[in-house]
GROMACS .gro file of C-alpha atoms in nm:
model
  236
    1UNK     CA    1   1.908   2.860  -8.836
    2UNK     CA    2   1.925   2.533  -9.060
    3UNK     CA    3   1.946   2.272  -8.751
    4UNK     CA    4   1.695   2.455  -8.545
    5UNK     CA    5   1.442   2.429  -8.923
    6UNK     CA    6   1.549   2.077  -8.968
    7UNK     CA    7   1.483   2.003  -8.638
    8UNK     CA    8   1.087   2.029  -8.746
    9UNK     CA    9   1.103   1.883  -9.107
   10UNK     CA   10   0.825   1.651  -9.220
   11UNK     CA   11   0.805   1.310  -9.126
   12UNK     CA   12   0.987   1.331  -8.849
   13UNK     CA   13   0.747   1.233  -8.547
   14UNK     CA   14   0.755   1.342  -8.187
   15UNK     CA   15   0.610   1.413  -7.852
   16UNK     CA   16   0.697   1.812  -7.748
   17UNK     CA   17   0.645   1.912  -7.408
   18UNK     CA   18   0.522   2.273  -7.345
   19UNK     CA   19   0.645   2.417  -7.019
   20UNK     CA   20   0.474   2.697  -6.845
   21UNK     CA   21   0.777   2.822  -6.627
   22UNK     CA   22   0.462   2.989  -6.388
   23UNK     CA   23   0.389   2.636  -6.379
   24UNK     CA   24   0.723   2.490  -6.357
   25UNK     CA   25   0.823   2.157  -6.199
   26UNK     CA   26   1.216   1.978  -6.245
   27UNK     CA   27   1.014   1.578  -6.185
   28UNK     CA   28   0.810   1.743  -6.566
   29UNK     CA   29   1.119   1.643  -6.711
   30UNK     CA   30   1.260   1.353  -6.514
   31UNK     CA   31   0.962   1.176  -6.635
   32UNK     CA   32   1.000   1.275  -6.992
   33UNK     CA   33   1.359   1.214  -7.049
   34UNK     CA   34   1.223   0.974  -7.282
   35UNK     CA   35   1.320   0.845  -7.680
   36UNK     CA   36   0.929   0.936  -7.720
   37UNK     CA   37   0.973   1.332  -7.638
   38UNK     CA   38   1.169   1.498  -7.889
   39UNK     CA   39   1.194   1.838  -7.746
   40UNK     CA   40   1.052   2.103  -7.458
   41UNK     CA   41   0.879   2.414  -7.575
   42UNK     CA   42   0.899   2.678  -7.317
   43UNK     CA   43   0.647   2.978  -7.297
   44UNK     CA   44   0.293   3.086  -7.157
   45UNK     CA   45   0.006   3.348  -7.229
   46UNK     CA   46   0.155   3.580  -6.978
   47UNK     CA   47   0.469   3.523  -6.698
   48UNK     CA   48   0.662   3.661  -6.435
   49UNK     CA   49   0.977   3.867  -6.541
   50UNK     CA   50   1.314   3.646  -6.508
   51UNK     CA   51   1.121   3.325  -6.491
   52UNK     CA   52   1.168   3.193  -6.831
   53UNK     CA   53   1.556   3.254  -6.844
   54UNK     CA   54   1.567   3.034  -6.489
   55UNK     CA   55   1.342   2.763  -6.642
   56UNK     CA   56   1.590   2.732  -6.942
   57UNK     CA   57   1.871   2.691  -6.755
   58UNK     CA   58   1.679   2.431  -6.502
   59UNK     CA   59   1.639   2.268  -6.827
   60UNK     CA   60   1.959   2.231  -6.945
   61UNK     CA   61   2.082   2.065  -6.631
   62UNK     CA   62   1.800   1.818  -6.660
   63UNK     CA   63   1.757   1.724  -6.983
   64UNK     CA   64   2.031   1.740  -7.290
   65UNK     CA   65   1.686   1.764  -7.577
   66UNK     CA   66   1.612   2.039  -7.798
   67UNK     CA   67   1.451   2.293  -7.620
   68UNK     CA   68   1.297   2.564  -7.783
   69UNK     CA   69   1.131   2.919  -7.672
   70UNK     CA   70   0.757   2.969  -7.770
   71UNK     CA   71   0.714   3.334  -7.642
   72UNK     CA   72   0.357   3.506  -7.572
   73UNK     CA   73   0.530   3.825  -7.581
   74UNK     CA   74   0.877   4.039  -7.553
   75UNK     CA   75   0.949   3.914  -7.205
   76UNK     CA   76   0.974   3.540  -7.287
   77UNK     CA   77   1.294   3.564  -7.475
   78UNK     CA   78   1.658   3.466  -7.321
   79UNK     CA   79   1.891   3.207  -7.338
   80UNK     CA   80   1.987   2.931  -7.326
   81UNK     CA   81   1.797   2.790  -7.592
   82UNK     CA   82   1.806   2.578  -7.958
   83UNK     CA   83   1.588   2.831  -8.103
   84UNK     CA   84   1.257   3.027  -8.086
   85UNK     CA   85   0.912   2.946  -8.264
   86UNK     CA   86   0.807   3.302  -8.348
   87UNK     CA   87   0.410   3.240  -8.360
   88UNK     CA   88   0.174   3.476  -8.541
   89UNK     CA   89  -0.164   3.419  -8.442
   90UNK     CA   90  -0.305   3.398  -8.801
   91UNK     CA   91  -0.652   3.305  -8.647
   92UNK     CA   92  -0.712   3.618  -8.498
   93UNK     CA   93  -0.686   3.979  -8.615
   94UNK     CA   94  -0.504   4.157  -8.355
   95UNK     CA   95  -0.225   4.342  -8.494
   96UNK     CA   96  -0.036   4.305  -8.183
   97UNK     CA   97  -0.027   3.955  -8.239
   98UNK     CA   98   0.007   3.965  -8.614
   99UNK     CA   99   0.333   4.184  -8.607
  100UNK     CA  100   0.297   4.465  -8.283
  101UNK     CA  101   0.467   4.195  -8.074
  102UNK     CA  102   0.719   4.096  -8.283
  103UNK     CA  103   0.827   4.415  -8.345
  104UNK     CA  104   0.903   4.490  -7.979
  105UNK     CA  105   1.072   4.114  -8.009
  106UNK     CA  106   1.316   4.211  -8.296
  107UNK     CA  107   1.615   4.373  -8.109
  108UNK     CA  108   1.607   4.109  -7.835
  109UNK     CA  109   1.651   3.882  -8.137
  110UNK     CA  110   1.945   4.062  -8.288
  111UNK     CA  111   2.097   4.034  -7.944
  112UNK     CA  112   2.038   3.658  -7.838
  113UNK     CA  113   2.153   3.538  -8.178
  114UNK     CA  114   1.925   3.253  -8.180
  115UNK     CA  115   1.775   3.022  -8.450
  116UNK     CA  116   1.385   3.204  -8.531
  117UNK     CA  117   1.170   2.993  -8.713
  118UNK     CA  118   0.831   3.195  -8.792
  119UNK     CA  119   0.559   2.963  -8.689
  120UNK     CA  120   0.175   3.025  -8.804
  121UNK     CA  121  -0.032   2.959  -8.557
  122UNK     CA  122  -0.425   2.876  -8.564
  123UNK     CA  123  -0.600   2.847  -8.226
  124UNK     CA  124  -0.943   2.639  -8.287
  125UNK     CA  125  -1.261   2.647  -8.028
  126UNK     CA  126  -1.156   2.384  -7.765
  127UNK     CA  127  -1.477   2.404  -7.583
  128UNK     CA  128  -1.387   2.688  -7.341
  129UNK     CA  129  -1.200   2.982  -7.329
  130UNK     CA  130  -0.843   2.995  -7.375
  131UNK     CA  131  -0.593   3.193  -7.203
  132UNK     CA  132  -0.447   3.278  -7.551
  133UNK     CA  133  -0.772   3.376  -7.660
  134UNK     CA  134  -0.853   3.615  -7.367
  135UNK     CA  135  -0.464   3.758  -7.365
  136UNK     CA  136  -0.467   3.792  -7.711
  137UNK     CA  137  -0.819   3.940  -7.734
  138UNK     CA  138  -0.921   3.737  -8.012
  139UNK     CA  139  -1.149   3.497  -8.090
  140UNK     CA  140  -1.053   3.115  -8.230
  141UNK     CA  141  -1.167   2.972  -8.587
  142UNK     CA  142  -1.441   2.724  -8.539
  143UNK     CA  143  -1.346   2.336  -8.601
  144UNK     CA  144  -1.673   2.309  -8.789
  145UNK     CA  145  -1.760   2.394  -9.082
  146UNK     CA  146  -1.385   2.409  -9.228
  147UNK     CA  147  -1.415   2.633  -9.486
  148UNK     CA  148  -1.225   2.908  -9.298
  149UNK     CA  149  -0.968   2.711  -9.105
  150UNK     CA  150  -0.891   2.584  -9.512
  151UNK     CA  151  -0.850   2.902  -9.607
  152UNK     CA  152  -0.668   3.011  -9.357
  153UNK     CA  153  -0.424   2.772  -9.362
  154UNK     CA  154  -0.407   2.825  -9.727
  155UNK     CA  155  -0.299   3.202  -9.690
  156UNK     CA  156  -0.034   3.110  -9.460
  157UNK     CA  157   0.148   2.839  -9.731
  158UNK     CA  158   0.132   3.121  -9.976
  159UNK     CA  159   0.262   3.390  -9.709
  160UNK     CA  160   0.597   3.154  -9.720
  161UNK     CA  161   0.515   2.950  -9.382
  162UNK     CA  162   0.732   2.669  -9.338
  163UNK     CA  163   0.617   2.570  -9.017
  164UNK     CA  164   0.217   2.518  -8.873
  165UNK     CA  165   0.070   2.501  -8.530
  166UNK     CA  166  -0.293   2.412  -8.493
  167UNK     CA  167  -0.371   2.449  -8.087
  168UNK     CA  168  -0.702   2.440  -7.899
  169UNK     CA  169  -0.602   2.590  -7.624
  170UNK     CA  170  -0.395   2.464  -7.299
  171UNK     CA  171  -0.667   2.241  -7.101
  172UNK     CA  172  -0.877   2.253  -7.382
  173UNK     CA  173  -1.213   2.076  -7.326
  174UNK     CA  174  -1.191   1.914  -7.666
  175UNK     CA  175  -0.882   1.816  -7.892
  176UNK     CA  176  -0.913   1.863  -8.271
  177UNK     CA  177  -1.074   1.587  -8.406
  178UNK     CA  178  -0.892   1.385  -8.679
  179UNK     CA  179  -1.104   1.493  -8.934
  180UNK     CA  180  -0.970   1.865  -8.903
  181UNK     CA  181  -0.634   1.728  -8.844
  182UNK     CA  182  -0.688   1.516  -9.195
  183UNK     CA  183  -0.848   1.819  -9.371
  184UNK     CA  184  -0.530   2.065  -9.291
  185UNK     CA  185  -0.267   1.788  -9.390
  186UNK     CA  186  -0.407   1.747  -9.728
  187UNK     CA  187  -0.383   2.125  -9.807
  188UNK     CA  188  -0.023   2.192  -9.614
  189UNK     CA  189   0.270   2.003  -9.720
  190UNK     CA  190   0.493   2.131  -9.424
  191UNK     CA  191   0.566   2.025  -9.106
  192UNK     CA  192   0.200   2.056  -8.891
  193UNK     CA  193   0.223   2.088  -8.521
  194UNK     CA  194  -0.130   1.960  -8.300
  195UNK     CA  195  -0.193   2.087  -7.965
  196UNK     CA  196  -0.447   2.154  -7.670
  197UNK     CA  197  -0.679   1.911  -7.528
  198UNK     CA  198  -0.492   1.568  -7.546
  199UNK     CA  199  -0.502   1.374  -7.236
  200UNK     CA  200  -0.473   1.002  -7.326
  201UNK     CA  201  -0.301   0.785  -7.532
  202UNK     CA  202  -0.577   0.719  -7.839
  203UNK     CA  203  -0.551   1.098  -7.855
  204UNK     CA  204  -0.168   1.086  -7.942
  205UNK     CA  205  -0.172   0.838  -8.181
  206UNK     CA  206  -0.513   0.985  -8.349
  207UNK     CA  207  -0.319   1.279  -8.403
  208UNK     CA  208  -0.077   1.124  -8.557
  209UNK     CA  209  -0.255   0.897  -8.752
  210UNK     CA  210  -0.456   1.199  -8.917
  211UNK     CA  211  -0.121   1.333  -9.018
  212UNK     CA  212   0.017   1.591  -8.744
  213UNK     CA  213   0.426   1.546  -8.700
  214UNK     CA  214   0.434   1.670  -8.342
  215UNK     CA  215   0.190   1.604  -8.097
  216UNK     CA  216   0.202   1.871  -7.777
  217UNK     CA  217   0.131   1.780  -7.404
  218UNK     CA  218   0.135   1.996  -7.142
  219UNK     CA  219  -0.179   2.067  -6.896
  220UNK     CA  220  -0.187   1.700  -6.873
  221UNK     CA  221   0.152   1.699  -6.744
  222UNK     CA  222   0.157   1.983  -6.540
  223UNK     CA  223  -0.153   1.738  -6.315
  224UNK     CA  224   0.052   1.443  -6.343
  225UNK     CA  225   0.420   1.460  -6.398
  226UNK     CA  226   0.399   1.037  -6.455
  227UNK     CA  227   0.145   1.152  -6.766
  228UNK     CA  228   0.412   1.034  -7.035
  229UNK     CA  229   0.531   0.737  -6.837
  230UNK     CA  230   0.230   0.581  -6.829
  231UNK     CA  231   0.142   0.589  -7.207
  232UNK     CA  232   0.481   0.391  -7.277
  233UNK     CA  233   0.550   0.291  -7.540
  234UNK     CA  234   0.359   0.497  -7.803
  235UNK     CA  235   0.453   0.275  -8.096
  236UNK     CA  236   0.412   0.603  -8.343
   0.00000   0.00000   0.00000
């Protein structure tokens, strides 16, 4: 549990790539066996049965980084894996999402025996609709004004959150903006992943700048498996 928490401690900077084993494709991670990407996160809104357990192993022929399990639900979990990000959707206020789930997740757990770091997760209005926001039946926090994003974040520090995820959705028409990126890092003094929406290489390094510690590709990939070549190097 320890190495799979360090793995994500603050300061440390890094590209994650999120896999969508629907979605799958082995030249993905040809093309980002790179010192830039520090780890795959594997997991979608909703999958086939099987397919995540044949994408891990794919993986581990392929690559020999971190790769870690970001389920949407009870069906996403096997092995082999460095651990699982156990997201509750903090920004929303289904209950399936805010425990149901992971209740239906817990004896899988017992059984795989794999590092679970709870995650809180905040999905933001990306300009259009997510496919975690239509799974997941809830609606996302708005990016402006921040009053409620503060606060949530806020309740999830003092819910003992080690461990944040701000995401505007997968294909997201708009990334958050470094001034929500800013505003979050000076109220959360743990690590603070940034996803959805980033296409280009400003957008990487503005999220970094404004103080995320992992920056998350993965639509962008999925149209063009060269995607991380091409912004080489990143110079973080």
């Amino acid at each position: 549990m320890k190495k799979a928490d360090n793995f994500f401690k603050k300061n440390s900077k890094g590209l994650l790539v999120l896999i969508d084993p629907d979605k799958f494709n082995p030249e993905t991670i040809l093309n980002t066996n790179t010192s830039d990407v520090a780890a795959y996160l594997v997991g979608g809104s909703v999958l086939k049965k099987g397919v995540t357990e044949t994408v891990l192993k794919a993986l581990k022929t392929l690559s020999s980084k971190p790769v870690f399990i970001f389920p949407g639900d009870e069906t996403q979990l096997a092995k082999p894996a460095h651990g699982i990000l156990f997201p509750i959707l903090i920004s929303g206020r289904n209950a399936d999402y805010l425990i149901g789930k992971h209740v239906l997740m817990a004896p899988q757990l017992d059984v795989l025996k794999l590092p679970v770091i709870p995650m809180a997760y905040i999905l933001l209005s990306g300009g259009k609709r997510s496919a975690t926001e239509r799974v997941s039946n809830t609606l996302p926090l708005a990016m402006a004004p921040l009053t409620e994003l503060q606060h949530t974040v806020r309740a999830a520090y003092y819910l003992g959150y080690r461990l944040l995820y701000l995401e505007a959705g997968s294909g997201a028409k708009n990334s958050i903006p470094a001034k929500v990126i800013q505003c979050v890092r000076r109220i959360w003094p743990h690590p603070l992943i940034v996803g959805g929406g980033i296409r280009n290489k400003s957008k990487i390094k503005a999220a970094f700048h404004a103080g995320a510690d992992w920056v998350v590709i993965g639509t962008a990939l999925e149209k063009n498996p060269m995607f991380v070549k091409k912004l080489l190097p990143l110079n973080m």
